[in-house]
């Protein structure tokens, strides 16, 4: 009887405009994102200022789509589905991280273990500083009679992790504390978008100043590197199933596993429920690591004889997802929601940018001597924009990646995740009450001091030269 009902209902619709939402709605929105990305890339290539600023094409494309959306709304025609754009942003982050994690990484340069630890703690220290200042600002604003005390924690998410995570926790706070906060996603997306501009403009200005002073000298042109489409031992491109289909399938399996993790965590408690759905990218990383481990064990047991993962195609999947995430994230911004929080947004972005600049500058100058400028450019752009911004600017000062900066960043990710974990764990806790936010503020302060003390340990605890003994005759 149920089957008959399903079959009966399936005959009540067709593929015409009468069923636009079900049949064409999603594809039209994806089409708008892709077209905007192309327009952004075209404008970036045509306008010298945009090209020299190194602002990502995806950010330009998202801005174009946002402007078009505003104009259409004024004319009474809603072209852009804001909620669908938020969904694309959310999943773009998770799927992009899955594809990145599935790649088989190989170290290209040697890097000392202590430098890997320092790089990871630089990540943790920057996150703790941004969380400390962001939370401090919104607590002060709340005590002054406006805003939500915990909303400042979106600063390290928007600056450090991009639109996806900032959006997710903006929505969480909006849904859980509607009487105090109504960012509706636009608060977090605005901070992330401003972060892209800060990363690009400040990064480029820093490079130009250092070049003029002679402190950065780029030797040689960027060597054209061959794209490695396949490595030895991989499955062939043409088989009963297309090679790219295999890559998409592996990503889909890992992301489906991460969904399973989130469902299980959501059933345990309210705390784990927020932790689950707010960090889809984190569970995606764990699921991808599990898929890689299973494939490795199958190859070791001779049950699988070829390598199914192709790094080149995984790069293309993650790159596409991150481009879509940025375009959709900017297009999803609702201007009226931004105007409601214009003061905290300006304060958070301005203070966050200045503090991150000073902190990262001091740490890279002390810990990465010999390649301090390259390290600063990479880390500042990454922790105000994304890793893509960092790599783009790093190639400007280190065209052939001859310094260990890029390799250290890759190798330090486990330490970075562990050092940043307290921020992720305290996001839901801090939102429960002002008291909880103050406790979280104290935790961030202690961790920031601890990470910073380790990074500057040689300077702080250096031994004084022993004074010569005076012998009394």
Short mmCIF file of C-alpha atoms in Angstrom, two decimals:
data_model
loop_
_atom_site.label_atom_id
_atom_site.label_comp_id
_atom_site.label_asym_id
_atom_site.label_seq_id
_atom_site.Cartn_x
_atom_site.Cartn_y
_atom_site.Cartn_z
CA UNK A 1 0.00 0.00 0.00
CA UNK A 2 2.89 2.35 0.87
CA UNK A 3 4.58 1.52 -2.47
CA UNK A 4 1.35 2.30 -4.32
CA UNK A 5 1.17 5.66 -2.52
CA UNK A 6 4.72 6.51 -3.54
CA UNK A 7 4.08 5.51 -7.14
CA UNK A 8 0.85 7.47 -7.17
CA UNK A 9 2.51 10.60 -5.80
CA UNK A 10 5.37 10.26 -8.29
CA UNK A 11 2.96 10.82 -11.18
CA UNK A 12 1.71 14.12 -9.77
CA UNK A 13 4.70 16.17 -10.85
CA UNK A 14 6.80 16.72 -13.98
CA UNK A 15 9.96 18.55 -15.05
CA UNK A 16 8.29 21.85 -15.94
CA UNK A 17 8.44 25.26 -14.22
CA UNK A 18 5.53 24.12 -12.07
CA UNK A 19 8.12 22.06 -10.14
CA UNK A 20 10.99 24.55 -10.39
CA UNK A 21 12.06 24.20 -6.73
CA UNK A 22 12.28 20.40 -6.75
CA UNK A 23 13.77 19.93 -10.23
CA UNK A 24 15.69 23.08 -11.19
CA UNK A 25 16.15 25.15 -8.02
CA UNK A 26 19.38 23.57 -6.77
CA UNK A 27 21.01 23.39 -10.19
CA UNK A 28 20.19 27.04 -10.94
CA UNK A 29 21.81 28.11 -7.65
CA UNK A 30 24.93 26.03 -8.39
CA UNK A 31 24.98 27.54 -11.88
CA UNK A 32 24.90 31.04 -10.39
CA UNK A 33 27.87 30.18 -8.16
CA UNK A 34 29.94 28.79 -11.03
CA UNK A 35 29.11 31.68 -13.39
CA UNK A 36 30.00 34.18 -10.64
CA UNK A 37 33.32 32.37 -10.08
CA UNK A 38 34.14 32.71 -13.80
CA UNK A 39 33.17 36.40 -13.78
CA UNK A 40 35.34 36.97 -10.71
CA UNK A 41 38.32 35.31 -12.41
CA UNK A 42 37.75 37.33 -15.57
CA UNK A 43 37.63 40.64 -13.67
CA UNK A 44 40.73 39.69 -11.69
CA UNK A 45 42.63 39.08 -14.94
CA UNK A 46 41.35 42.26 -16.61
CA UNK A 47 41.76 44.75 -13.75
CA UNK A 48 45.42 45.29 -12.75
CA UNK A 49 44.56 46.40 -9.19
CA UNK A 50 42.62 43.21 -8.47
CA UNK A 51 45.34 41.08 -10.02
CA UNK A 52 48.13 42.73 -8.01
CA UNK A 53 46.13 42.60 -4.76
CA UNK A 54 45.95 38.77 -5.03
CA UNK A 55 42.34 38.86 -3.80
CA UNK A 56 40.91 35.40 -4.64
CA UNK A 57 38.69 35.13 -7.71
CA UNK A 58 36.13 33.33 -5.57
CA UNK A 59 35.82 36.35 -3.24
CA UNK A 60 35.33 38.69 -6.22
CA UNK A 61 32.77 36.31 -7.71
CA UNK A 62 30.89 36.06 -4.42
CA UNK A 63 30.79 39.85 -4.15
CA UNK A 64 29.37 40.08 -7.69
CA UNK A 65 26.65 37.57 -6.82
CA UNK A 66 25.87 39.41 -3.55
CA UNK A 67 25.45 42.73 -5.43
CA UNK A 68 23.23 41.09 -8.05
CA UNK A 69 21.18 39.50 -5.26
CA UNK A 70 20.68 42.89 -3.54
CA UNK A 71 19.57 44.52 -6.82
CA UNK A 72 17.14 41.69 -7.58
CA UNK A 73 15.67 41.89 -4.07
CA UNK A 74 15.07 45.62 -4.53
CA UNK A 75 13.21 44.82 -7.76
CA UNK A 76 11.07 42.25 -5.93
CA UNK A 77 12.71 39.21 -7.51
CA UNK A 78 14.62 36.77 -5.26
CA UNK A 79 17.29 35.27 -7.50
CA UNK A 80 19.66 33.91 -4.86
CA UNK A 81 18.46 31.34 -2.32
CA UNK A 82 20.37 32.42 0.82
CA UNK A 83 19.65 29.20 2.69
CA UNK A 84 20.87 27.06 -0.21
CA UNK A 85 24.05 29.17 -0.35
CA UNK A 86 24.58 28.52 3.35
CA UNK A 87 24.18 24.78 2.75
CA UNK A 88 26.79 24.93 -0.04
CA UNK A 89 29.17 26.81 2.27
CA UNK A 90 28.70 24.29 5.08
CA UNK A 91 29.25 21.22 2.90
CA UNK A 92 31.98 22.86 0.81
CA UNK A 93 34.17 23.08 3.90
CA UNK A 94 33.52 19.48 4.98
CA UNK A 95 33.95 17.86 1.56
CA UNK A 96 37.02 19.98 0.78
CA UNK A 97 38.74 18.85 3.99
CA UNK A 98 37.85 15.21 3.24
CA UNK A 99 39.48 15.41 -0.20
CA UNK A 100 42.57 17.13 1.25
CA UNK A 101 42.95 14.46 3.94
CA UNK A 102 42.56 11.58 1.50
CA UNK A 103 45.63 12.73 -0.40
CA UNK A 104 48.81 10.72 0.16
CA UNK A 105 51.33 13.27 1.39
CA UNK A 106 55.07 13.05 0.91
CA UNK A 107 57.56 15.31 2.62
CA UNK A 108 59.70 17.17 0.11
CA UNK A 109 62.10 18.87 2.50
CA UNK A 110 63.53 17.91 5.84
CA UNK A 111 62.18 19.80 8.82
CA UNK A 112 63.31 19.53 12.42
CA UNK A 113 60.77 18.10 14.86
CA UNK A 114 60.99 21.13 17.13
CA UNK A 115 60.15 23.44 14.21
CA UNK A 116 57.09 21.29 13.46
CA UNK A 117 55.99 21.68 17.09
CA UNK A 118 56.60 25.45 16.98
CA UNK A 119 54.59 25.77 13.77
CA UNK A 120 51.69 23.86 15.33
CA UNK A 121 51.78 25.97 18.48
CA UNK A 122 51.89 29.15 16.40
CA UNK A 123 48.52 28.01 15.05
CA UNK A 124 47.21 27.32 18.56
CA UNK A 125 48.61 30.58 19.93
CA UNK A 126 47.00 32.63 17.14
CA UNK A 127 43.63 30.93 17.69
CA UNK A 128 43.81 31.48 21.45
CA UNK A 129 44.73 35.15 20.95
CA UNK A 130 41.86 35.73 18.51
CA UNK A 131 39.44 33.88 20.83
CA UNK A 132 40.66 35.83 23.86
CA UNK A 133 40.30 39.22 22.20
CA UNK A 134 37.09 38.37 20.35
CA UNK A 135 35.35 37.04 23.45
CA UNK A 136 36.68 39.94 25.53
CA UNK A 137 35.24 42.49 23.09
CA UNK A 138 31.76 40.96 22.97
CA UNK A 139 31.64 40.47 26.76
CA UNK A 140 32.40 44.20 27.19
CA UNK A 141 29.75 45.12 24.61
CA UNK A 142 27.25 42.84 26.36
CA UNK A 143 27.97 44.44 29.74
CA UNK A 144 27.51 47.84 28.05
CA UNK A 145 24.03 46.74 27.03
CA UNK A 146 24.30 45.33 23.49
CA UNK A 147 25.10 42.10 21.67
CA UNK A 148 25.68 38.49 22.71
CA UNK A 149 28.59 37.79 25.07
CA UNK A 150 29.87 34.69 23.22
CA UNK A 151 29.61 35.92 19.62
CA UNK A 152 33.26 37.07 19.66
CA UNK A 153 34.30 33.41 19.43
CA UNK A 154 33.25 33.54 15.79
CA UNK A 155 36.35 35.71 15.13
CA UNK A 156 38.90 32.83 15.22
CA UNK A 157 36.48 30.68 13.21
CA UNK A 158 35.98 33.30 10.48
CA UNK A 159 39.62 34.40 10.39
CA UNK A 160 41.28 31.07 11.08
CA UNK A 161 38.98 28.56 9.38
CA UNK A 162 37.00 30.43 6.74
CA UNK A 163 33.28 30.79 5.98
CA UNK A 164 32.10 27.22 6.67
CA UNK A 165 32.79 26.99 10.39
CA UNK A 166 31.97 30.66 11.07
CA UNK A 167 28.60 30.09 9.40
CA UNK A 168 27.89 26.89 11.35
CA UNK A 169 28.46 28.46 14.77
CA UNK A 170 26.70 31.67 13.85
CA UNK A 171 23.64 29.54 13.03
CA UNK A 172 24.09 27.52 16.24
CA UNK A 173 24.17 30.67 18.38
CA UNK A 174 21.23 32.18 16.46
CA UNK A 175 19.10 29.07 17.01
CA UNK A 176 20.10 28.47 20.65
CA UNK A 177 19.99 32.10 21.88
CA UNK A 178 17.51 33.90 19.56
CA UNK A 179 16.64 36.55 22.14
CA UNK A 180 20.28 37.64 22.43
CA UNK A 181 21.77 36.90 19.00
CA UNK A 182 20.36 36.85 15.48
CA UNK A 183 23.37 36.75 13.18
CA UNK A 184 21.53 34.27 10.90
CA UNK A 185 24.85 33.26 9.36
CA UNK A 186 25.66 36.74 8.03
CA UNK A 187 27.67 37.74 11.12
CA UNK A 188 30.15 34.88 10.68
CA UNK A 189 30.23 35.11 6.89
CA UNK A 190 31.00 38.85 7.07
CA UNK A 191 33.98 38.25 9.39
CA UNK A 192 35.29 35.49 7.11
CA UNK A 193 34.89 37.69 4.01
CA UNK A 194 36.69 40.62 5.63
CA UNK A 195 39.39 38.15 6.64
CA UNK A 196 40.04 37.30 2.98
CA UNK A 197 40.54 41.00 2.21
CA UNK A 198 42.81 41.51 5.24
CA UNK A 199 44.92 38.51 4.27
CA UNK A 200 45.33 39.65 0.68
CA UNK A 201 45.74 43.43 1.10
CA UNK A 202 47.97 43.36 4.20
CA UNK A 203 49.95 40.41 2.86
CA UNK A 204 50.66 42.10 -0.46
CA UNK A 205 51.53 45.41 1.25
CA UNK A 206 53.99 43.58 3.54
CA UNK A 207 55.65 41.87 0.57
CA UNK A 208 56.00 45.13 -1.38
CA UNK A 209 57.45 47.01 1.62
CA UNK A 210 60.00 44.29 2.32
CA UNK A 211 60.96 44.05 -1.35
CA UNK A 212 61.59 47.80 -1.56
CA UNK A 213 63.75 47.64 1.57
CA UNK A 214 65.69 44.72 0.10
CA UNK A 215 64.68 42.29 2.86
CA UNK A 216 62.82 40.04 0.44
CA UNK A 217 64.61 39.09 -2.75
CA UNK A 218 62.89 36.62 -5.02
CA UNK A 219 65.50 34.59 -6.87
CA UNK A 220 64.48 33.35 -10.29
CA UNK A 221 61.12 32.75 -11.88
CA UNK A 222 58.52 30.24 -10.79
CA UNK A 223 59.46 26.92 -12.31
CA UNK A 224 56.69 25.41 -14.31
CA UNK A 225 55.95 22.12 -12.62
CA UNK A 226 54.42 19.19 -14.42
CA UNK A 227 51.01 18.22 -13.17
CA UNK A 228 51.35 14.64 -12.00
CA UNK A 229 48.13 13.05 -13.18
CA UNK A 230 49.05 9.54 -12.05
CA UNK A 231 51.72 7.80 -10.04
CA UNK A 232 53.00 4.26 -10.26
CA UNK A 233 50.71 1.63 -8.81
CA UNK A 234 47.49 3.55 -9.33
CA UNK A 235 44.37 2.19 -10.98
CA UNK A 236 44.18 2.95 -14.75
CA UNK A 237 42.17 5.93 -16.00
CA UNK A 238 39.92 3.83 -18.19
CA UNK A 239 38.37 0.82 -16.51
CA UNK A 240 34.87 -0.42 -15.82
CA UNK A 241 34.52 2.66 -13.60
CA UNK A 242 36.07 6.03 -14.41
CA UNK A 243 39.06 7.00 -12.25
CA UNK A 244 37.49 10.32 -11.29
CA UNK A 245 34.32 8.49 -10.24
CA UNK A 246 36.46 6.45 -7.85
CA UNK A 247 37.85 9.65 -6.28
CA UNK A 248 34.37 11.13 -5.89
CA UNK A 249 33.18 7.81 -4.47
CA UNK A 250 35.94 7.72 -1.84
CA UNK A 251 35.17 11.29 -0.82
CA UNK A 252 31.46 10.44 -0.62
CA UNK A 253 32.13 7.34 1.52
CA UNK A 254 34.28 9.34 3.94
CA UNK A 255 31.73 12.17 4.16
CA UNK A 256 28.93 9.64 4.71
CA UNK A 257 30.97 8.12 7.56
CA UNK A 258 31.42 11.57 9.06
CA UNK A 259 27.63 12.02 8.90
CA UNK A 260 27.33 8.76 10.85
CA UNK A 261 29.76 10.07 13.47
CA UNK A 262 27.70 13.26 13.78
CA UNK A 263 24.42 11.34 14.19
CA UNK A 264 25.92 9.18 16.95
CA UNK A 265 27.41 12.19 18.75
CA UNK A 266 24.12 14.02 18.42
CA UNK A 267 22.32 11.22 20.27
CA UNK A 268 24.66 11.29 23.29
CA UNK A 269 23.98 14.72 24.77
CA UNK A 270 23.22 18.35 23.96
CA UNK A 271 26.91 19.23 24.34
CA UNK A 272 28.08 16.55 21.87
CA UNK A 273 25.21 17.46 19.55
CA UNK A 274 26.57 21.01 19.12
CA UNK A 275 30.10 19.64 18.84
CA UNK A 276 28.97 17.19 16.16
CA UNK A 277 27.09 19.37 13.69
CA UNK A 278 29.24 22.47 14.21
CA UNK A 279 32.42 20.69 13.10
CA UNK A 280 31.49 18.63 10.06
CA UNK A 281 34.97 19.27 8.61
CA UNK A 282 36.66 17.76 11.68
CA UNK A 283 34.66 14.53 11.56
CA UNK A 284 35.26 14.49 7.82
CA UNK A 285 39.02 14.53 8.48
CA UNK A 286 38.73 11.61 10.93
CA UNK A 287 36.54 9.65 8.50
CA UNK A 288 39.00 10.27 5.63
CA UNK A 289 41.87 9.05 7.82
CA UNK A 290 39.85 5.90 8.56
CA UNK A 291 39.21 5.32 4.83
CA UNK A 292 42.93 5.73 4.09
CA UNK A 293 43.78 3.28 6.88
CA UNK A 294 41.33 0.67 5.55
CA UNK A 295 42.74 1.00 2.01
CA UNK A 296 46.27 0.65 3.39
CA UNK A 297 45.35 -2.50 5.32
CA UNK A 298 43.62 -3.96 2.26
CA UNK A 299 46.76 -3.34 0.18
CA UNK A 300 48.93 -4.87 2.89
CA UNK A 301 46.68 -7.94 2.93
CA UNK A 302 46.89 -8.19 -0.89
CA UNK A 303 43.11 -7.81 -1.16
CA UNK A 304 43.66 -4.57 -3.07
CA UNK A 305 46.60 -4.51 -5.48
CA UNK A 306 46.48 -0.93 -6.75
CA UNK A 307 46.33 2.51 -5.18
CA UNK A 308 42.86 3.98 -5.61
CA UNK A 309 43.70 7.53 -4.51
CA UNK A 310 44.95 10.05 -7.06
CA UNK A 311 46.44 13.20 -5.50
CA UNK A 312 45.92 15.38 -8.57
CA UNK A 313 42.20 14.66 -8.74
CA UNK A 314 41.77 15.02 -4.97
CA UNK A 315 43.39 18.46 -5.29
CA UNK A 316 40.88 19.38 -7.97
CA UNK A 317 37.94 18.22 -5.82
CA UNK A 318 39.11 20.16 -2.74
CA UNK A 319 39.95 23.24 -4.82
CA UNK A 320 36.50 23.25 -6.42
CA UNK A 321 34.79 22.80 -3.04
CA UNK A 322 36.70 25.67 -1.46
CA UNK A 323 35.98 27.96 -4.42
CA UNK A 324 32.28 27.14 -4.20
CA UNK A 325 32.40 27.64 -0.42
CA UNK A 326 33.81 31.16 -0.73
CA UNK A 327 31.45 32.29 -3.52
CA UNK A 328 28.37 30.85 -1.80
CA UNK A 329 29.49 32.16 1.60
CA UNK A 330 29.73 35.76 0.42
CA UNK A 331 26.49 35.50 -1.59
CA UNK A 332 24.68 34.18 1.51
CA UNK A 333 25.33 37.38 3.48
CA UNK A 334 22.16 39.27 4.41
CA UNK A 335 22.99 42.99 4.56
CA UNK A 336 20.29 43.86 7.12
CA UNK A 337 21.70 41.25 9.52
CA UNK A 338 25.19 42.70 9.06
CA UNK A 339 23.96 46.24 9.80
CA UNK A 340 22.48 45.05 13.09
CA UNK A 341 25.99 44.04 14.22
CA UNK A 342 28.15 46.53 12.35
CA UNK A 343 29.97 47.78 15.49
CA UNK A 344 31.06 44.37 16.83
CA UNK A 345 32.00 43.21 13.32
CA UNK A 346 34.25 46.26 12.78
CA UNK A 347 35.81 45.96 16.25
CA UNK A 348 36.40 42.22 15.96
CA UNK A 349 37.91 42.40 12.48
CA UNK A 350 40.11 45.42 13.22
CA UNK A 351 41.44 44.21 16.58
CA UNK A 352 41.78 40.65 15.28
CA UNK A 353 43.82 41.77 12.27
CA UNK A 354 46.16 44.04 14.29
CA UNK A 355 46.73 41.51 17.07
CA UNK A 356 47.31 38.64 14.62
CA UNK A 357 49.79 40.75 12.66
CA UNK A 358 51.83 41.69 15.74
CA UNK A 359 51.78 38.20 17.29
CA UNK A 360 52.63 36.28 14.13
CA UNK A 361 55.31 38.83 13.24
CA UNK A 362 57.05 38.43 16.61
CA UNK A 363 56.81 34.62 16.62
CA UNK A 364 58.06 34.12 13.05
CA UNK A 365 60.89 36.61 13.61
CA UNK A 366 62.03 34.67 16.68
CA UNK A 367 61.36 31.05 15.68
CA UNK A 368 61.99 30.97 11.93
CA UNK A 369 65.18 32.90 11.41
CA UNK A 370 66.47 32.76 7.87
CA UNK A 371 62.97 32.51 6.41
CA UNK A 372 61.00 34.70 8.82
CA UNK A 373 59.36 36.83 6.10
CA UNK A 374 58.19 33.78 4.17
CA UNK A 375 56.82 32.26 7.39
CA UNK A 376 55.03 35.48 8.33
CA UNK A 377 53.37 35.86 4.94
CA UNK A 378 52.19 32.24 4.95
CA UNK A 379 50.83 32.21 8.50
CA UNK A 380 49.28 35.68 8.58
CA UNK A 381 47.39 35.06 5.33
CA UNK A 382 46.31 31.61 6.55
CA UNK A 383 45.04 32.78 9.95
CA UNK A 384 43.11 35.74 8.62
CA UNK A 385 42.06 34.14 5.32
CA UNK A 386 42.58 30.47 4.46
CA UNK A 387 45.46 28.12 3.67
CA UNK A 388 44.89 28.92 -0.02
CA UNK A 389 45.59 32.62 0.65
CA UNK A 390 48.71 31.59 2.54
CA UNK A 391 50.04 29.43 -0.27
CA UNK A 392 49.31 32.08 -2.93
CA UNK A 393 51.26 34.73 -1.02
CA UNK A 394 54.05 32.31 -0.10
CA UNK A 395 54.62 31.63 -3.80
CA UNK A 396 55.15 35.38 -4.26
CA UNK A 397 58.18 35.37 -1.93
CA UNK A 398 59.25 31.73 -2.29
CA UNK A 399 58.30 30.82 -5.88
CA UNK A 400 59.70 27.29 -5.84
CA UNK A 401 58.96 26.54 -2.18
CA UNK A 402 62.65 26.24 -1.35
CA UNK A 403 62.16 27.29 2.30
CA UNK A 404 60.68 24.72 4.71
CA UNK A 405 57.61 26.91 5.41
CA UNK A 406 55.07 24.98 3.33
CA UNK A 407 56.33 21.61 4.48
CA UNK A 408 56.32 22.66 8.14
CA UNK A 409 52.72 23.81 7.77
CA UNK A 410 51.62 20.42 6.39
CA UNK A 411 53.57 18.40 8.95
CA UNK A 412 52.29 20.46 11.90
CA UNK A 413 48.58 19.93 11.31
CA UNK A 414 48.10 17.26 14.00
CA UNK A 415 49.77 19.47 16.63
CA UNK A 416 47.79 22.45 15.34
CA UNK A 417 44.50 20.57 15.72
CA UNK A 418 45.38 19.45 19.27
CA UNK A 419 46.48 22.95 20.32
CA UNK A 420 43.30 24.51 18.86
CA UNK A 421 40.99 21.82 20.27
CA UNK A 422 40.15 23.75 23.50
CA UNK A 423 38.61 26.51 21.38
CA UNK A 424 36.41 24.02 19.55
CA UNK A 425 35.38 22.30 22.78
CA UNK A 426 34.46 25.55 24.56
CA UNK A 427 32.33 27.13 21.83
CA UNK A 428 29.09 25.56 23.05
CA UNK A 429 30.07 25.85 26.72
CA UNK A 430 30.79 29.59 26.48
CA UNK A 431 27.40 30.30 24.95
CA UNK A 432 25.47 28.88 27.93
CA UNK A 433 26.00 31.86 30.23
CA UNK A 434 28.11 34.92 30.89
CA UNK A 435 29.85 33.01 33.70
CA UNK A 436 30.80 30.25 31.27
CA UNK A 437 32.14 32.83 28.84
CA UNK A 438 34.32 34.32 31.57
CA UNK A 439 35.63 30.85 32.43
CA UNK A 440 36.39 30.24 28.74
CA UNK A 441 38.13 33.62 28.61
CA UNK A 442 40.40 32.51 31.45
CA UNK A 443 41.18 29.20 29.74
CA UNK A 444 42.11 30.96 26.50
CA UNK A 445 44.35 33.38 28.40
CA UNK A 446 46.19 30.55 30.19
CA UNK A 447 46.66 28.56 26.98
CA UNK A 448 47.80 31.62 25.04
CA UNK A 449 50.42 32.33 27.70
CA UNK A 450 51.51 28.66 27.80
CA UNK A 451 51.91 28.37 24.01
CA UNK A 452 53.69 31.73 23.81
CA UNK A 453 56.08 30.84 26.64
CA UNK A 454 57.08 27.69 24.78
CA UNK A 455 57.62 29.59 21.53
CA UNK A 456 59.78 32.21 23.27
CA UNK A 457 61.38 29.79 25.77
CA UNK A 458 64.93 30.38 24.54
CA UNK A 459 64.57 34.13 24.83
CA UNK A 460 62.86 34.03 28.25
CA UNK A 461 64.86 31.28 29.91
CA UNK A 462 68.24 31.78 28.26
CA UNK A 463 71.15 31.24 30.61
CA UNK A 464 73.15 34.22 31.66
CA UNK A 465 76.86 34.06 31.05
CA UNK A 466 78.66 33.12 34.23
CA UNK A 467 80.59 36.03 35.69
CA UNK A 468 84.29 35.36 36.36
CA UNK A 469 84.99 34.53 39.98
CA UNK A 470 86.94 37.12 41.94
CA UNK A 471 89.77 35.51 43.86
CA UNK A 472 90.81 37.35 47.00
CA UNK A 473 94.50 37.06 47.61
#
